[in-house]
């Protein structure tokens, strides 16, 4: 007998029929002899509806009462799933975050989990009940309801799996697993059966879907195995686990792209200490994340600095950058929203030389210019023109034999 935590996202529970499908899937696992704990999110669009309602009535408000409101969607999902399971003749026990309890800090709308009390859930499992817990929410040490931020249901599930010493944490959404490339672009892309935490962190950081990065970081820290699966299919998905449990594979595990990128170039910036830092500090103060950064060689006491931000932040970042550029008398600021960040990821890069060279050569051979570069131990990322995205993904998939 295994103990399994199954987490279902909002897209998997968007309709009554889908909720019944979830109930049958949970019962199938239970009938295989497993102890089952379910973590469920609000129905697709429900949290957005609650957020929009709050913004329409009281713009800009947050804090304790805001979290109380936007956590309501999960309560509906928990209740409906429990009713479905009971109607099929099985015992279900429901918990909201505060009832477990899932104890968090008091950072409303982005709370971090401090601890999870397993006692009630373990007691219910011993009685043969299927335990159903609301994801995304908890309670602080003053007794206030908190929420964990977007995608917090994944973190709830991983934390519960950890404290229960579950054999596996299954995350169900609208993706079937992690693929070597986007199947919509690359027809010969295939599902990755196992991937390491570090590889998955890089893939998610570059845009791969299936698990939220906070949940993945928690899983790595506590060694919780994650199985990324589709809520609409019974097919095996992708297992995220320790590097030691992987068979030796190829140099590159997957190729991922992110079109939600833009770049800002500051031309003719005074080449002296602290000038570039002034721009980056102002962006950080505005909660704008900067990814790739390139500074060209100094000429006549001037330098060019180029960096990337998300398209969502481009307008604000451009305004801040232009303001500081005027202060320091830079020659020009140029913004470009027509770029794509293309990344190759794989543990094999640690032990193989020339991986970046192969990537750059393949792109150059096809007249695809590289505008910016960033690397880590197991990743090489480049910025290219957005119009070349599909071609670049396919040729790199072929280049690295995926």
PDB file of N, CA and C in Angstrom, residues 6-102:
ATOM      1  N   UNK A   6      -2.642  13.579  -4.461  1.00  0.00           N
ATOM      2  CA  UNK A   6      -3.046  13.951  -5.809  1.00  0.00           C
ATOM      3  C   UNK A   6      -3.553  15.386  -5.802  1.00  0.00           C
ATOM      4  N   UNK A   7      -2.936  16.234  -6.603  1.00  0.00           N
ATOM      5  CA  UNK A   7      -3.365  17.636  -6.676  1.00  0.00           C
ATOM      6  C   UNK A   7      -3.973  17.903  -8.046  1.00  0.00           C
ATOM      7  N   UNK A   8      -5.170  18.496  -8.054  1.00  0.00           N
ATOM      8  CA  UNK A   8      -5.866  18.805  -9.291  1.00  0.00           C
ATOM      9  C   UNK A   8      -6.013  20.314  -9.439  1.00  0.00           C
ATOM     10  N   UNK A   9      -5.557  20.829 -10.578  1.00  0.00           N
ATOM     11  CA  UNK A   9      -5.650  22.256 -10.848  1.00  0.00           C
ATOM     12  C   UNK A   9      -7.034  22.655 -11.301  1.00  0.00           C
ATOM     13  N   UNK A  10      -7.233  23.952 -11.432  1.00  0.00           N
ATOM     14  CA  UNK A  10      -8.549  24.474 -11.771  1.00  0.00           C
ATOM     15  C   UNK A  10      -9.052  24.051 -13.128  1.00  0.00           C
ATOM     16  N   UNK A  11      -8.152  23.888 -14.111  1.00  0.00           N
ATOM     17  CA  UNK A  11      -8.594  23.473 -15.442  1.00  0.00           C
ATOM     18  C   UNK A  11      -9.096  22.038 -15.447  1.00  0.00           C
ATOM     19  N   UNK A  12      -8.617  21.228 -14.507  1.00  0.00           N
ATOM     20  CA  UNK A  12      -9.051  19.832 -14.423  1.00  0.00           C
ATOM     21  C   UNK A  12     -10.389  19.694 -13.711  1.00  0.00           C
ATOM     22  N   UNK A  13     -10.845  20.763 -13.054  1.00  0.00           N
ATOM     23  CA  UNK A  13     -12.100  20.708 -12.292  1.00  0.00           C
ATOM     24  C   UNK A  13     -13.033  21.845 -12.690  1.00  0.00           C
ATOM     25  N   UNK A  14     -12.976  22.225 -13.961  1.00  0.00           N
ATOM     26  CA  UNK A  14     -13.700  23.420 -14.400  1.00  0.00           C
ATOM     27  C   UNK A  14     -15.197  23.200 -14.565  1.00  0.00           C
ATOM     28  N   UNK A  15     -15.621  21.952 -14.777  1.00  0.00           N
ATOM     29  CA  UNK A  15     -17.033  21.665 -15.021  1.00  0.00           C
ATOM     30  C   UNK A  15     -17.495  20.532 -14.108  1.00  0.00           C
ATOM     31  N   UNK A  16     -18.818  20.351 -13.953  1.00  0.00           N
ATOM     32  CA  UNK A  16     -19.318  19.220 -13.154  1.00  0.00           C
ATOM     33  C   UNK A  16     -18.828  17.875 -13.682  1.00  0.00           C
ATOM     34  N   UNK A  17     -18.807  17.710 -15.007  1.00  0.00           N
ATOM     35  CA  UNK A  17     -18.329  16.445 -15.574  1.00  0.00           C
ATOM     36  C   UNK A  17     -16.869  16.199 -15.205  1.00  0.00           C
ATOM     37  N   UNK A  18     -16.058  17.241 -15.242  1.00  0.00           N
ATOM     38  CA  UNK A  18     -14.648  17.084 -14.897  1.00  0.00           C
ATOM     39  C   UNK A  18     -14.469  16.771 -13.418  1.00  0.00           C
ATOM     40  N   UNK A  19     -15.319  17.337 -12.573  1.00  0.00           N
ATOM     41  CA  UNK A  19     -15.246  17.020 -11.142  1.00  0.00           C
ATOM     42  C   UNK A  19     -15.591  15.559 -10.908  1.00  0.00           C
ATOM     43  N   UNK A  20     -16.579  15.042 -11.636  1.00  0.00           N
ATOM     44  CA  UNK A  20     -16.899  13.614 -11.533  1.00  0.00           C
ATOM     45  C   UNK A  20     -15.740  12.756 -12.045  1.00  0.00           C
ATOM     46  N   UNK A  21     -15.063  13.223 -13.096  1.00  0.00           N
ATOM     47  CA  UNK A  21     -13.903  12.490 -13.612  1.00  0.00           C
ATOM     48  C   UNK A  21     -12.797  12.429 -12.567  1.00  0.00           C
ATOM     49  N   UNK A  22     -12.557  13.541 -11.883  1.00  0.00           N
ATOM     50  CA  UNK A  22     -11.569  13.559 -10.804  1.00  0.00           C
ATOM     51  C   UNK A  22     -11.955  12.563  -9.723  1.00  0.00           C
ATOM     52  N   UNK A  23     -13.225  12.563  -9.339  1.00  0.00           N
ATOM     53  CA  UNK A  23     -13.688  11.647  -8.292  1.00  0.00           C
ATOM     54  C   UNK A  23     -13.416  10.202  -8.680  1.00  0.00           C
ATOM     55  N   UNK A  24     -13.696   9.857  -9.929  1.00  0.00           N
ATOM     56  CA  UNK A  24     -13.458   8.475 -10.375  1.00  0.00           C
ATOM     57  C   UNK A  24     -11.964   8.146 -10.381  1.00  0.00           C
ATOM     58  N   UNK A  25     -11.135   9.102 -10.778  1.00  0.00           N
ATOM     59  CA  UNK A  25      -9.691   8.868 -10.782  1.00  0.00           C
ATOM     60  C   UNK A  25      -9.169   8.653  -9.361  1.00  0.00           C
ATOM     61  N   UNK A  26      -9.654   9.467  -8.430  1.00  0.00           N
ATOM     62  CA  UNK A  26      -9.256   9.331  -7.026  1.00  0.00           C
ATOM     63  C   UNK A  26      -9.685   7.972  -6.488  1.00  0.00           C
ATOM     64  N   UNK A  27     -10.909   7.579  -6.795  1.00  0.00           N
ATOM     65  CA  UNK A  27     -11.426   6.290  -6.319  1.00  0.00           C
ATOM     66  C   UNK A  27     -10.650   5.132  -6.936  1.00  0.00           C
ATOM     67  N   UNK A  28     -10.269   5.254  -8.205  1.00  0.00           N
ATOM     68  CA  UNK A  28      -9.457   4.207  -8.839  1.00  0.00           C
ATOM     69  C   UNK A  28      -8.154   4.004  -8.076  1.00  0.00           C
ATOM     70  N   UNK A  29      -7.512   5.099  -7.693  1.00  0.00           N
ATOM     71  CA  UNK A  29      -6.270   4.998  -6.927  1.00  0.00           C
ATOM     72  C   UNK A  29      -6.531   4.370  -5.562  1.00  0.00           C
ATOM     73  N   UNK A  30      -7.619   4.771  -4.938  1.00  0.00           N
ATOM     74  CA  UNK A  30      -7.997   4.211  -3.631  1.00  0.00           C
ATOM     75  C   UNK A  30      -8.245   2.705  -3.748  1.00  0.00           C
ATOM     76  N   UNK A  31      -8.927   2.286  -4.803  1.00  0.00           N
ATOM     77  CA  UNK A  31      -9.247   0.866  -4.987  1.00  0.00           C
ATOM     78  C   UNK A  31      -8.025   0.021  -5.326  1.00  0.00           C
ATOM     79  N   UNK A  32      -6.936   0.668  -5.697  1.00  0.00           N
ATOM     80  CA  UNK A  32      -5.679  -0.047  -5.925  1.00  0.00           C
ATOM     81  C   UNK A  32      -4.927  -0.297  -4.622  1.00  0.00           C
ATOM     82  N   UNK A  33      -5.558   0.110  -3.511  1.00  0.00           N
ATOM     83  CA  UNK A  33      -4.967  -0.127  -2.200  1.00  0.00           C
ATOM     84  C   UNK A  33      -4.201   1.045  -1.635  1.00  0.00           C
ATOM     85  N   UNK A  34      -4.299   2.194  -2.278  1.00  0.00           N
ATOM     86  CA  UNK A  34      -3.555   3.365  -1.818  1.00  0.00           C
ATOM     87  C   UNK A  34      -4.336   4.176  -0.791  1.00  0.00           C
ATOM     88  N   UNK A  35      -3.619   4.778   0.132  1.00  0.00           N
ATOM     89  CA  UNK A  35      -4.181   5.873   0.919  1.00  0.00           C
ATOM     90  C   UNK A  35      -4.083   7.120   0.045  1.00  0.00           C
ATOM     91  N   UNK A  36      -5.171   7.874  -0.038  1.00  0.00           N
ATOM     92  CA  UNK A  36      -5.204   8.999  -0.973  1.00  0.00           C
ATOM     93  C   UNK A  36      -5.568  10.296  -0.257  1.00  0.00           C
ATOM     94  N   UNK A  37      -4.735  11.305  -0.472  1.00  0.00           N
ATOM     95  CA  UNK A  37      -5.032  12.669  -0.039  1.00  0.00           C
ATOM     96  C   UNK A  37      -5.121  13.522  -1.298  1.00  0.00           C
ATOM     97  N   UNK A  38      -6.216  14.238  -1.448  1.00  0.00           N
ATOM     98  CA  UNK A  38      -6.438  15.082  -2.617  1.00  0.00           C
ATOM     99  C   UNK A  38      -6.285  16.546  -2.220  1.00  0.00           C
ATOM    100  N   UNK A  39      -5.556  17.286  -3.024  1.00  0.00           N
ATOM    101  CA  UNK A  39      -5.471  18.740  -2.876  1.00  0.00           C
ATOM    102  C   UNK A  39      -6.079  19.335  -4.140  1.00  0.00           C
ATOM    103  N   UNK A  40      -7.023  20.248  -3.984  1.00  0.00           N
ATOM    104  CA  UNK A  40      -7.733  20.764  -5.152  1.00  0.00           C
ATOM    105  C   UNK A  40      -7.757  22.283  -5.154  1.00  0.00           C
ATOM    106  N   UNK A  41      -7.696  22.830  -6.361  1.00  0.00           N
ATOM    107  CA  UNK A  41      -7.728  24.281  -6.552  1.00  0.00           C
ATOM    108  C   UNK A  41      -9.147  24.747  -6.836  1.00  0.00           C
ATOM    109  N   UNK A  42      -9.333  26.046  -6.860  1.00  0.00           N
ATOM    110  CA  UNK A  42     -10.602  26.617  -7.300  1.00  0.00           C
ATOM    111  C   UNK A  42     -10.808  26.295  -8.779  1.00  0.00           C
ATOM    112  N   UNK A  43     -12.061  26.249  -9.199  1.00  0.00           N
ATOM    113  CA  UNK A  43     -12.355  26.019 -10.605  1.00  0.00           C
ATOM    114  C   UNK A  43     -11.680  27.079 -11.472  1.00  0.00           C
ATOM    115  N   UNK A  44     -11.338  26.689 -12.695  1.00  0.00           N
ATOM    116  CA  UNK A  44     -10.670  27.612 -13.614  1.00  0.00           C
ATOM    117  C   UNK A  44     -11.462  28.909 -13.740  1.00  0.00           C
ATOM    118  N   UNK A  45     -10.788  30.018 -13.543  1.00  0.00           N
ATOM    119  CA  UNK A  45     -11.413  31.328 -13.673  1.00  0.00           C
ATOM    120  C   UNK A  45     -12.042  31.864 -12.410  1.00  0.00           C
ATOM    121  N   UNK A  46     -12.237  31.016 -11.396  1.00  0.00           N
ATOM    122  CA  UNK A  46     -12.949  31.450 -10.196  1.00  0.00           C
ATOM    123  C   UNK A  46     -12.131  32.442  -9.370  1.00  0.00           C
ATOM    124  N   UNK A  47     -10.858  32.155  -9.172  1.00  0.00           N
ATOM    125  CA  UNK A  47     -10.026  33.102  -8.418  1.00  0.00           C
ATOM    126  C   UNK A  47      -9.925  34.433  -9.153  1.00  0.00           C
ATOM    127  N   UNK A  48      -9.787  34.373 -10.476  1.00  0.00           N
ATOM    128  CA  UNK A  48      -9.763  35.614 -11.260  1.00  0.00           C
ATOM    129  C   UNK A  48     -11.060  36.398 -11.087  1.00  0.00           C
ATOM    130  N   UNK A  49     -12.182  35.691 -11.031  1.00  0.00           N
ATOM    131  CA  UNK A  49     -13.474  36.355 -10.845  1.00  0.00           C
ATOM    132  C   UNK A  49     -13.528  37.069  -9.499  1.00  0.00           C
ATOM    133  N   UNK A  50     -13.031  36.411  -8.468  1.00  0.00           N
ATOM    134  CA  UNK A  50     -13.036  37.018  -7.138  1.00  0.00           C
ATOM    135  C   UNK A  50     -12.094  38.220  -7.071  1.00  0.00           C
ATOM    136  N   UNK A  51     -10.945  38.092  -7.710  1.00  0.00           N
ATOM    137  CA  UNK A  51      -9.998  39.212  -7.757  1.00  0.00           C
ATOM    138  C   UNK A  51     -10.619  40.402  -8.487  1.00  0.00           C
ATOM    139  N   UNK A  52     -11.262  40.125  -9.629  1.00  0.00           N
ATOM    140  CA  UNK A  52     -11.894  41.197 -10.401  1.00  0.00           C
ATOM    141  C   UNK A  52     -13.013  41.864  -9.608  1.00  0.00           C
ATOM    142  N   UNK A  53     -13.755  41.069  -8.860  1.00  0.00           N
ATOM    143  CA  UNK A  53     -14.828  41.616  -8.031  1.00  0.00           C
ATOM    144  C   UNK A  53     -14.261  42.578  -6.992  1.00  0.00           C
ATOM    145  N   UNK A  54     -13.166  42.161  -6.357  1.00  0.00           N
ATOM    146  CA  UNK A  54     -12.542  43.019  -5.346  1.00  0.00           C
ATOM    147  C   UNK A  54     -12.013  44.308  -5.968  1.00  0.00           C
ATOM    148  N   UNK A  55     -11.387  44.189  -7.135  1.00  0.00           N
ATOM    149  CA  UNK A  55     -10.821  45.367  -7.791  1.00  0.00           C
ATOM    150  C   UNK A  55     -11.903  46.328  -8.262  1.00  0.00           C
ATOM    151  N   UNK A  56     -13.025  45.770  -8.702  1.00  0.00           N
ATOM    152  CA  UNK A  56     -14.121  46.621  -9.167  1.00  0.00           C
ATOM    153  C   UNK A  56     -14.747  47.401  -8.013  1.00  0.00           C
ATOM    154  N   UNK A  57     -14.920  46.733  -6.882  1.00  0.00           N
ATOM    155  CA  UNK A  57     -15.587  47.369  -5.747  1.00  0.00           C
ATOM    156  C   UNK A  57     -14.639  48.240  -4.929  1.00  0.00           C
ATOM    157  N   UNK A  58     -13.417  47.738  -4.725  1.00  0.00           N
ATOM    158  CA  UNK A  58     -12.466  48.435  -3.839  1.00  0.00           C
ATOM    159  C   UNK A  58     -11.061  48.338  -4.433  1.00  0.00           C
ATOM    160  N   UNK A  59     -10.757  49.117  -5.448  1.00  0.00           N
ATOM    161  CA  UNK A  59      -9.466  49.008  -6.138  1.00  0.00           C
ATOM    162  C   UNK A  59      -8.275  49.186  -5.198  1.00  0.00           C
ATOM    163  N   UNK A  60      -7.262  48.334  -5.433  1.00  0.00           N
ATOM    164  CA  UNK A  60      -5.998  48.500  -4.726  1.00  0.00           C
ATOM    165  C   UNK A  60      -5.951  47.989  -3.310  1.00  0.00           C
ATOM    166  N   UNK A  61      -7.020  47.357  -2.863  1.00  0.00           N
ATOM    167  CA  UNK A  61      -7.034  46.844  -1.492  1.00  0.00           C
ATOM    168  C   UNK A  61      -6.416  45.446  -1.442  1.00  0.00           C
ATOM    169  N   UNK A  62      -5.778  45.130  -0.333  1.00  0.00           N
ATOM    170  CA  UNK A  62      -5.197  43.801  -0.151  1.00  0.00           C
ATOM    171  C   UNK A  62      -5.272  43.414   1.302  1.00  0.00           C
ATOM    172  N   UNK A  63      -4.363  42.531   1.712  1.00  0.00           N
ATOM    173  CA  UNK A  63      -4.280  42.193   3.127  1.00  0.00           C
ATOM    174  C   UNK A  63      -5.221  41.091   3.568  1.00  0.00           C
ATOM    175  N   UNK A  64      -5.522  41.104   4.845  1.00  0.00           N
ATOM    176  CA  UNK A  64      -6.253  40.024   5.517  1.00  0.00           C
ATOM    177  C   UNK A  64      -7.600  39.724   4.856  1.00  0.00           C
ATOM    178  N   UNK A  65      -8.413  40.743   4.643  1.00  0.00           N
ATOM    179  CA  UNK A  65      -9.753  40.522   4.116  1.00  0.00           C
ATOM    180  C   UNK A  65      -9.727  40.125   2.643  1.00  0.00           C
ATOM    181  N   UNK A  66      -8.742  40.620   1.927  1.00  0.00           N
ATOM    182  CA  UNK A  66      -8.566  40.240   0.525  1.00  0.00           C
ATOM    183  C   UNK A  66      -8.279  38.743   0.423  1.00  0.00           C
ATOM    184  N   UNK A  67      -7.382  38.239   1.254  1.00  0.00           N
ATOM    185  CA  UNK A  67      -7.074  36.810   1.243  1.00  0.00           C
ATOM    186  C   UNK A  67      -8.279  35.975   1.649  1.00  0.00           C
ATOM    187  N   UNK A  68      -9.046  36.470   2.593  1.00  0.00           N
ATOM    188  CA  UNK A  68     -10.274  35.782   2.998  1.00  0.00           C
ATOM    189  C   UNK A  68     -11.198  35.604   1.798  1.00  0.00           C
ATOM    190  N   UNK A  69     -11.313  36.639   0.981  1.00  0.00           N
ATOM    191  CA  UNK A  69     -12.186  36.588  -0.193  1.00  0.00           C
ATOM    192  C   UNK A  69     -11.665  35.636  -1.253  1.00  0.00           C
ATOM    193  N   UNK A  70     -10.409  35.813  -1.672  1.00  0.00           N
ATOM    194  CA  UNK A  70      -9.934  35.059  -2.835  1.00  0.00           C
ATOM    195  C   UNK A  70      -9.660  33.591  -2.527  1.00  0.00           C
ATOM    196  N   UNK A  71      -9.688  33.210  -1.251  1.00  0.00           N
ATOM    197  CA  UNK A  71      -9.529  31.793  -0.897  1.00  0.00           C
ATOM    198  C   UNK A  71     -10.848  31.037  -0.962  1.00  0.00           C
ATOM    199  N   UNK A  72     -11.948  31.730  -1.261  1.00  0.00           N
ATOM    200  CA  UNK A  72     -13.270  31.097  -1.213  1.00  0.00           C
ATOM    201  C   UNK A  72     -13.476  30.065  -2.315  1.00  0.00           C
ATOM    202  N   UNK A  73     -12.818  30.237  -3.455  1.00  0.00           N
ATOM    203  CA  UNK A  73     -13.028  29.321  -4.572  1.00  0.00           C
ATOM    204  C   UNK A  73     -12.660  27.890  -4.252  1.00  0.00           C
ATOM    205  N   UNK A  74     -11.603  27.701  -3.486  1.00  0.00           N
ATOM    206  CA  UNK A  74     -11.172  26.345  -3.117  1.00  0.00           C
ATOM    207  C   UNK A  74     -12.200  25.649  -2.237  1.00  0.00           C
ATOM    208  N   UNK A  75     -12.890  26.392  -1.411  1.00  0.00           N
ATOM    209  CA  UNK A  75     -13.899  25.795  -0.535  1.00  0.00           C
ATOM    210  C   UNK A  75     -15.010  25.157  -1.365  1.00  0.00           C
ATOM    211  N   UNK A  76     -15.411  25.815  -2.444  1.00  0.00           N
ATOM    212  CA  UNK A  76     -16.430  25.262  -3.334  1.00  0.00           C
ATOM    213  C   UNK A  76     -15.928  23.966  -3.968  1.00  0.00           C
ATOM    214  N   UNK A  77     -14.700  23.977  -4.469  1.00  0.00           N
ATOM    215  CA  UNK A  77     -14.143  22.792  -5.130  1.00  0.00           C
ATOM    216  C   UNK A  77     -14.049  21.607  -4.182  1.00  0.00           C
ATOM    217  N   UNK A  78     -13.600  21.863  -2.953  1.00  0.00           N
ATOM    218  CA  UNK A  78     -13.480  20.797  -1.953  1.00  0.00           C
ATOM    219  C   UNK A  78     -14.842  20.177  -1.667  1.00  0.00           C
ATOM    220  N   UNK A  79     -15.834  21.021  -1.453  1.00  0.00           N
ATOM    221  CA  UNK A  79     -17.167  20.519  -1.138  1.00  0.00           C
ATOM    222  C   UNK A  79     -17.770  19.711  -2.263  1.00  0.00           C
ATOM    223  N   UNK A  80     -17.644  20.202  -3.497  1.00  0.00           N
ATOM    224  CA  UNK A  80     -18.216  19.490  -4.638  1.00  0.00           C
ATOM    225  C   UNK A  80     -17.547  18.138  -4.851  1.00  0.00           C
ATOM    226  N   UNK A  81     -16.222  18.094  -4.739  1.00  0.00           N
ATOM    227  CA  UNK A  81     -15.524  16.824  -4.932  1.00  0.00           C
ATOM    228  C   UNK A  81     -15.910  15.823  -3.850  1.00  0.00           C
ATOM    229  N   UNK A  82     -16.024  16.273  -2.614  1.00  0.00           N
ATOM    230  CA  UNK A  82     -16.428  15.375  -1.528  1.00  0.00           C
ATOM    231  C   UNK A  82     -17.822  14.814  -1.774  1.00  0.00           C
ATOM    232  N   UNK A  83     -18.741  15.654  -2.234  1.00  0.00           N
ATOM    233  CA  UNK A  83     -20.099  15.189  -2.526  1.00  0.00           C
ATOM    234  C   UNK A  83     -20.086  14.137  -3.631  1.00  0.00           C
ATOM    235  N   UNK A  84     -19.259  14.350  -4.661  1.00  0.00           N
ATOM    236  CA  UNK A  84     -19.153  13.372  -5.748  1.00  0.00           C
ATOM    237  C   UNK A  84     -18.642  12.033  -5.233  1.00  0.00           C
ATOM    238  N   UNK A  85     -17.593  12.072  -4.434  1.00  0.00           N
ATOM    239  CA  UNK A  85     -16.996  10.832  -3.923  1.00  0.00           C
ATOM    240  C   UNK A  85     -17.978  10.095  -3.023  1.00  0.00           C
ATOM    241  N   UNK A  86     -18.669  10.814  -2.180  1.00  0.00           N
ATOM    242  CA  UNK A  86     -19.653  10.176  -1.301  1.00  0.00           C
ATOM    243  C   UNK A  86     -20.808   9.586  -2.095  1.00  0.00           C
ATOM    244  N   UNK A  87     -21.215  10.268  -3.163  1.00  0.00           N
ATOM    245  CA  UNK A  87     -22.320   9.753  -3.983  1.00  0.00           C
ATOM    246  C   UNK A  87     -21.952   8.449  -4.669  1.00  0.00           C
ATOM    247  N   UNK A  88     -20.643   8.181  -4.777  1.00  0.00           N
ATOM    248  CA  UNK A  88     -20.171   6.939  -5.382  1.00  0.00           C
ATOM    249  C   UNK A  88     -19.929   5.853  -4.344  1.00  0.00           C
ATOM    250  N   UNK A  89     -20.286   6.150  -3.096  1.00  0.00           N
ATOM    251  CA  UNK A  89     -20.226   5.138  -2.049  1.00  0.00           C
ATOM    252  C   UNK A  89     -18.936   5.081  -1.260  1.00  0.00           C
ATOM    253  N   UNK A  90     -18.143   6.137  -1.298  1.00  0.00           N
ATOM    254  CA  UNK A  90     -16.867   6.151  -0.592  1.00  0.00           C
ATOM    255  C   UNK A  90     -16.850   7.255   0.460  1.00  0.00           C
ATOM    256  N   UNK A  91     -16.016   7.059   1.455  1.00  0.00           N
ATOM    257  CA  UNK A  91     -15.937   8.002   2.570  1.00  0.00           C
ATOM    258  C   UNK A  91     -14.945   9.118   2.242  1.00  0.00           C
ATOM    259  N   UNK A  92     -15.356  10.356   2.471  1.00  0.00           N
ATOM    260  CA  UNK A  92     -14.482  11.501   2.218  1.00  0.00           C
ATOM    261  C   UNK A  92     -14.466  12.416   3.433  1.00  0.00           C
ATOM    262  N   UNK A  93     -13.305  13.019   3.679  1.00  0.00           N
ATOM    263  CA  UNK A  93     -13.155  13.961   4.790  1.00  0.00           C
ATOM    264  C   UNK A  93     -12.496  15.218   4.249  1.00  0.00           C
ATOM    265  N   UNK A  94     -13.132  16.366   4.455  1.00  0.00           N
ATOM    266  CA  UNK A  94     -12.662  17.615   3.861  1.00  0.00           C
ATOM    267  C   UNK A  94     -12.000  18.537   4.880  1.00  0.00           C
ATOM    268  N   UNK A  95     -11.029  19.316   4.367  1.00  0.00           N
ATOM    269  CA  UNK A  95     -10.341  20.304   5.201  1.00  0.00           C
ATOM    270  C   UNK A  95     -10.037  21.552   4.379  1.00  0.00           C
ATOM    271  N   UNK A  96     -10.315  22.694   4.961  1.00  0.00           N
ATOM    272  CA  UNK A  96      -9.746  23.937   4.461  1.00  0.00           C
ATOM    273  C   UNK A  96      -8.354  24.090   5.067  1.00  0.00           C
ATOM    274  N   UNK A  97      -7.578  25.014   4.542  1.00  0.00           N
ATOM    275  CA  UNK A  97      -6.207  25.155   5.024  1.00  0.00           C
ATOM    276  C   UNK A  97      -6.115  25.378   6.517  1.00  0.00           C
ATOM    277  N   UNK A  98      -7.004  26.194   7.050  1.00  0.00           N
ATOM    278  CA  UNK A  98      -6.938  26.511   8.482  1.00  0.00           C
ATOM    279  C   UNK A  98      -7.363  25.339   9.351  1.00  0.00           C
ATOM    280  N   UNK A  99      -8.117  24.397   8.775  1.00  0.00           N
ATOM    281  CA  UNK A  99      -8.580  23.251   9.553  1.00  0.00           C
ATOM    282  C   UNK A  99      -7.522  22.167   9.677  1.00  0.00           C
ATOM    283  N   UNK A 100      -6.554  22.146   8.758  1.00  0.00           N
ATOM    284  CA  UNK A 100      -5.550  21.071   8.800  1.00  0.00           C
ATOM    285  C   UNK A 100      -4.741  21.079  10.102  1.00  0.00           C
ATOM    286  N   UNK A 101      -4.084  22.152  10.562  1.00  0.00           N
ATOM    287  CA  UNK A 101      -3.889  23.419   9.865  1.00  0.00           C
ATOM    288  C   UNK A 101      -2.584  23.450   9.077  1.00  0.00           C
ATOM    289  N   UNK A 102      -2.593  24.310   8.033  1.00  0.00           N
ATOM    290  CA  UNK A 102      -1.378  24.649   7.304  1.00  0.00           C
ATOM    291  C   UNK A 102      -0.943  26.019   7.812  1.00  0.00           C
TER     292      UNK A 102
END
